[in-house]
Short mmCIF file of C-alpha atoms in Angstrom, two decimals:
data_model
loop_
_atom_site.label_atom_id
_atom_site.label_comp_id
_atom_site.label_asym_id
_atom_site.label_seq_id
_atom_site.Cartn_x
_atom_site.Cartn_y
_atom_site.Cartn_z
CA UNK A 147 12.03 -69.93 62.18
CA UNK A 148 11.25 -73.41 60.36
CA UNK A 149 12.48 -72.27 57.22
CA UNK A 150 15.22 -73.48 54.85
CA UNK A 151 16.12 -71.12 51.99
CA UNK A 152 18.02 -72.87 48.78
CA UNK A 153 19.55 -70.85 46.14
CA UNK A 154 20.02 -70.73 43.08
CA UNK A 155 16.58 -71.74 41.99
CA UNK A 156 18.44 -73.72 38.47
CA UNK A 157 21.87 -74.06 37.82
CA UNK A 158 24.05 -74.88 34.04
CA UNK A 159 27.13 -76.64 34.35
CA UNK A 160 29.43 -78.10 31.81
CA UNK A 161 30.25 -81.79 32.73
CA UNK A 162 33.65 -81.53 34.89
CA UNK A 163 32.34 -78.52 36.48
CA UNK A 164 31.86 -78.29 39.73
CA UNK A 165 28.15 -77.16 40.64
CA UNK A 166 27.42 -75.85 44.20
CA UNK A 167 23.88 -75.62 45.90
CA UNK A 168 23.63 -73.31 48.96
CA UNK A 169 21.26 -73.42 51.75
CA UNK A 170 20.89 -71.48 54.94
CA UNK A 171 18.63 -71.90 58.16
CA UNK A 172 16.58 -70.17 61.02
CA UNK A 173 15.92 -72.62 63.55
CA UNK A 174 18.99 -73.80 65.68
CA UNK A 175 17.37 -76.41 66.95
CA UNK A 176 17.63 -78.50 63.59
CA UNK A 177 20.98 -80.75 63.56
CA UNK A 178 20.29 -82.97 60.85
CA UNK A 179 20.79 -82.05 57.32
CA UNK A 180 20.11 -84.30 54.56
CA UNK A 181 20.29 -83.44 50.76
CA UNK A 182 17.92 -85.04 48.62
CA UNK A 183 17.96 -85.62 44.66
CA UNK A 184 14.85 -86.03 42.58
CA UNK A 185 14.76 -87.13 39.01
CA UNK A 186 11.84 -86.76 36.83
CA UNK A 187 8.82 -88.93 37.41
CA UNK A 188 10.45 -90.43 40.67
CA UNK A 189 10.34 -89.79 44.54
CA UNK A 190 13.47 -87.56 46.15
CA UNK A 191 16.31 -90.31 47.34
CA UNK A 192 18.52 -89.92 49.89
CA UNK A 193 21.84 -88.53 48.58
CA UNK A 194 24.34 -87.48 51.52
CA UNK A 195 23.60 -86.22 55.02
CA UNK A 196 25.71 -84.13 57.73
CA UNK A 197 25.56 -83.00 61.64
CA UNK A 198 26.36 -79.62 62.91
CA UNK A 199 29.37 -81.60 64.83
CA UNK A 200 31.79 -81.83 61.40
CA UNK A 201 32.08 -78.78 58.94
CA UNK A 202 32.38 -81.16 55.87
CA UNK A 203 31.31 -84.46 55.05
CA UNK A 204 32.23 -86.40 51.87
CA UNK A 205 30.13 -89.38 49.70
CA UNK A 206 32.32 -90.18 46.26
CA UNK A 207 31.95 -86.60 44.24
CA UNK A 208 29.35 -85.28 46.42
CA UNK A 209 30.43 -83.03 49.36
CA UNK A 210 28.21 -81.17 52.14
CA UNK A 211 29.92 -77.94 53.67
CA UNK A 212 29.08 -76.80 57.05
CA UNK A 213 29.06 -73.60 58.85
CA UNK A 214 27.26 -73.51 61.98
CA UNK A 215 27.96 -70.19 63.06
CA UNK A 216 26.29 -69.07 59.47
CA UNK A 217 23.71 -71.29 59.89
CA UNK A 218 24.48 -72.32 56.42
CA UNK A 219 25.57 -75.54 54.07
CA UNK A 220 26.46 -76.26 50.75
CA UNK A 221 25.96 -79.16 48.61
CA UNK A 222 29.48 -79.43 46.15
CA UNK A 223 29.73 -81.55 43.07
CA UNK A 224 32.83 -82.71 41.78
CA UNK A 225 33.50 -83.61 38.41
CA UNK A 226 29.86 -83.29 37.30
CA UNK A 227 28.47 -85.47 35.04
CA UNK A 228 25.16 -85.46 32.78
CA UNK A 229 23.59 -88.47 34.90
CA UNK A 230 23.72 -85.71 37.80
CA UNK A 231 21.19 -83.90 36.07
CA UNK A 232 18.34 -83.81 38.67
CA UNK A 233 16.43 -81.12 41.00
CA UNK A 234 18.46 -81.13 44.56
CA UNK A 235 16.66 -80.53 47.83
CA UNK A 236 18.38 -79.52 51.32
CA UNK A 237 16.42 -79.92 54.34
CA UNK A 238 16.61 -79.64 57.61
CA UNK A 239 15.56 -81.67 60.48
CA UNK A 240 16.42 -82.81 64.26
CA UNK A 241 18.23 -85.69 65.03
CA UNK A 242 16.40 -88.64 65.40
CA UNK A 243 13.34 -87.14 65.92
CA UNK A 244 9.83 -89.11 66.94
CA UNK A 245 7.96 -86.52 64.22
CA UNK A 246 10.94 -87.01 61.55
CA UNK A 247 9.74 -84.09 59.92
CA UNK A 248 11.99 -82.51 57.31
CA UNK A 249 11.41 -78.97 56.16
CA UNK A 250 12.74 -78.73 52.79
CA UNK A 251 14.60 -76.05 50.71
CA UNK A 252 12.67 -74.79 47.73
CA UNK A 253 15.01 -76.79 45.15
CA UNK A 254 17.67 -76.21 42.45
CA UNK A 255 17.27 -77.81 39.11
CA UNK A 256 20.83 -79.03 37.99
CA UNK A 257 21.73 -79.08 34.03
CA UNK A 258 25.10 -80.65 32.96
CA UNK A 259 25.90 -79.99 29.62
CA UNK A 260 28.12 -83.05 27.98
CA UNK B 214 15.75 -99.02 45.57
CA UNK B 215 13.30 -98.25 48.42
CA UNK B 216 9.93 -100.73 48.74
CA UNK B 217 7.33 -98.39 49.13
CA UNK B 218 4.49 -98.23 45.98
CA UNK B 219 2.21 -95.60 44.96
CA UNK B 220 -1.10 -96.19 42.70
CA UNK B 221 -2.10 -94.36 40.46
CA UNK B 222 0.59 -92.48 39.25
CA UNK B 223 -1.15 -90.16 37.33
CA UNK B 224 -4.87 -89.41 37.38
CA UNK B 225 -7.36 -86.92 36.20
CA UNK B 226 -10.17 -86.36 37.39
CA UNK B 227 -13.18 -83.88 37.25
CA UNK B 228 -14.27 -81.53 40.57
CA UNK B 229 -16.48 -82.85 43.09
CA UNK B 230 -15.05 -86.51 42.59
CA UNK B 231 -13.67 -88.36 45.69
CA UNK B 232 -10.17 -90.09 45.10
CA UNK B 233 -7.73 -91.88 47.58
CA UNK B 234 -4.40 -91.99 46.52
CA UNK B 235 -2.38 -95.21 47.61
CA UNK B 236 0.41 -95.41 49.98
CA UNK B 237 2.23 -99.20 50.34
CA UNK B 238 5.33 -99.82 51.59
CA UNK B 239 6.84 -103.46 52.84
CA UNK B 240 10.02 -102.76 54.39
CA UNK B 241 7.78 -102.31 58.18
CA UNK B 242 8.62 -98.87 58.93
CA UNK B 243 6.16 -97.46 61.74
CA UNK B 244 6.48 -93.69 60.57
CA UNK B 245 4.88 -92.87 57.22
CA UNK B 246 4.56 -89.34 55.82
CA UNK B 247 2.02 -87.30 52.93
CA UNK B 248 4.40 -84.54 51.48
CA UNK B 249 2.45 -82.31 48.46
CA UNK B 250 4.88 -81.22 45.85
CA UNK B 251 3.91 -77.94 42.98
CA UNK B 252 6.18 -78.20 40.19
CA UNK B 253 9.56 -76.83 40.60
CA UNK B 254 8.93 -76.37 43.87
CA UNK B 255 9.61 -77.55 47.71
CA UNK B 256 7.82 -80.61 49.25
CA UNK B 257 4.94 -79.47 52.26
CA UNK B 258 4.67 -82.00 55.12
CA UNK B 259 1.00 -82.52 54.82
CA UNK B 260 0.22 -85.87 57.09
CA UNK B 261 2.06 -88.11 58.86
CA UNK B 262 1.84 -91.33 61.04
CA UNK B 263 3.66 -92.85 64.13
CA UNK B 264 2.16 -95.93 63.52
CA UNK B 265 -0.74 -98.03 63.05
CA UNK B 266 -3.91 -96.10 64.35
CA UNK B 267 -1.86 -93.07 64.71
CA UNK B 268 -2.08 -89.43 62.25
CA UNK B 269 -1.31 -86.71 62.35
CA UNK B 270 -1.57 -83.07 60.10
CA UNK B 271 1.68 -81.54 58.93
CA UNK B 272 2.82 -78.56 57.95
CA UNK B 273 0.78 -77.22 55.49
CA UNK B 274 -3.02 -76.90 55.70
CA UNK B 275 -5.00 -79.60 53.43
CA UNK B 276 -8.29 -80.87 52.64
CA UNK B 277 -7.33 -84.59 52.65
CA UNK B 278 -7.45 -87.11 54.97
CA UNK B 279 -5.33 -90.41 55.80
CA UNK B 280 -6.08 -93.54 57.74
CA UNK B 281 -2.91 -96.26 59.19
CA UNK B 282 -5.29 -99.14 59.84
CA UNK B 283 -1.82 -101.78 58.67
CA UNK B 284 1.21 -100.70 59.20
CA UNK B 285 2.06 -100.85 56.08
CA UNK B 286 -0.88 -99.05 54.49
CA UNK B 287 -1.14 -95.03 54.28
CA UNK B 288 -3.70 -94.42 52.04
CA UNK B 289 -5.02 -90.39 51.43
CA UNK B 290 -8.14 -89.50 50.56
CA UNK B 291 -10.26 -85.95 49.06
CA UNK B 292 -13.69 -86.06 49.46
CA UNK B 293 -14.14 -83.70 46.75
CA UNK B 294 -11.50 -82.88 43.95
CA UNK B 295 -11.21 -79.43 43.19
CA UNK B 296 -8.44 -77.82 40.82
CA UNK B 297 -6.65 -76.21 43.83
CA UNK B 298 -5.80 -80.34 44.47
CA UNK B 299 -4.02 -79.98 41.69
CA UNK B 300 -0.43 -81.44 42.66
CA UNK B 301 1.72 -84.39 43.12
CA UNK B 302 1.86 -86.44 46.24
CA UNK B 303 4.64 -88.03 47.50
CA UNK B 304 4.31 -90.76 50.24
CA UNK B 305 7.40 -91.79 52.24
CA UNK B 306 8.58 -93.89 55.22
CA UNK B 307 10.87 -94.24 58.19
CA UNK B 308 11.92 -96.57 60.25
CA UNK B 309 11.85 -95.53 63.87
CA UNK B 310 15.31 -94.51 65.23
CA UNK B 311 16.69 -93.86 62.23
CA UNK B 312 16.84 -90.17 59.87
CA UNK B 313 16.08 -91.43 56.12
CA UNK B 314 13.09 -91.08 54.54
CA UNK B 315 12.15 -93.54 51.47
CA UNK B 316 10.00 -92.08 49.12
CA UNK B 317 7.56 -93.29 46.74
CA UNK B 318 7.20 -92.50 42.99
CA UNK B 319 4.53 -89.78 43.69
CA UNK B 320 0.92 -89.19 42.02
CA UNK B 321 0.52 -86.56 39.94
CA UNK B 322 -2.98 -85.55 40.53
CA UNK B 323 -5.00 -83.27 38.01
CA UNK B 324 -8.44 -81.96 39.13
CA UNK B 325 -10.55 -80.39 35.88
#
């Protein structure tokens, strides 16, 4: 019930390409859903963020896709670029909880090629 | 860039040792948070903290302990190191009424 699962595990792109990251969720209680990006040697930052109320939310090339009926979302890439090159964590989480906590997908490690 | 500082960043150490890992952050958030990280793999909710005086244990079962005696002070501690520590540890923070989490830099942490 408090899982999140993330697939795939590591993903190759060529730069221009258009990675995407998919997670899916058990609990239906969770309504917040942040993605994360970690670079080597340095804490996971904030990236983009959505709510079950809006099936797609857009930050400059990065795009979250939501399907609440699946209980899934996607993390999209446009126009990928070598600096992109990071390990990408979904989570999931309730709005504005007192606990905050976040349970996290297990992680996709992102490669764009130049 | 998120204000919130963790010492060391790296450290080995032999088993049986007692470390505390450091947790600072100075943008006054009340909630602070112990996640424990394997490589290539998710972050565990191990601790976290309402505020000062306040902790609590996470997710995932561990052998450490935390004290919030300033607010902006989170510090986690292992009586005794033992290579099953081995990890990193990533401290972050929240401000209450609000989603984000800041994170720190992490300490990777390697028991012998």
């Amino acid at each position: 019930q408090q899982q999140v699962k993330q697939s795939p595990q590591s993903l190759i792109v060529q730069k221009g390409g258009i990675p995407i990251i998919n997670c899916a969720y058990e609990n239906t209680a969770f309504d917040y859903f942040p993605w994360y990006q970690q670079f080597p040697g340095k804490g996971p930052a904030l990236l983009i963020a959505i709510r079950p109320d809006v099936s797609e939310k857009k930050e400059g090339r990065f795009t979250i896709s939501f399907n609440k009926s699946a209980k899934q979302f996607s993390l999209h890439i446009m126009d990928s670029q070598p600096g992109d090159s990071a390990t990408y964590f979904c989570a999931a989480s309730k709005w504005l909880s007192n606990t905050g906590k976040l349970i996290f997908g297990q992680g996709t490690t992102l490669q764009v090629k130049p | 860039e998120a204000d919130i500082y963790q010492t060391p960043r790296y450290l080995v150490i032999g088993t049986g040792k007692k470390i505390t890992l450091e947790c600072s952050q100075t943008m006054g958030h009340d909630k602070m948070y112990w996640y424990q990280q394997d490589p290539g793999m998710e972050l565990h909710l191990i601790h976290y903290s309402y505020g000062v005086n306040s902790t609590e244990k996470g997710d995932l079962s561990s052998e450490s302990t935390v004290s919030r005696i300033r607010t902006e002070h989170f510090p986690l501690t292992l009586e005794s190191a033992r290579p099953s520590h081995t990890s990193q540890y990533l401290c972050a923070s929240r401000l209450a009424g609000a989603n984000e989490q800041y994170f720190g830099p992490g300490t990777r942490l390697t028991v012998t």
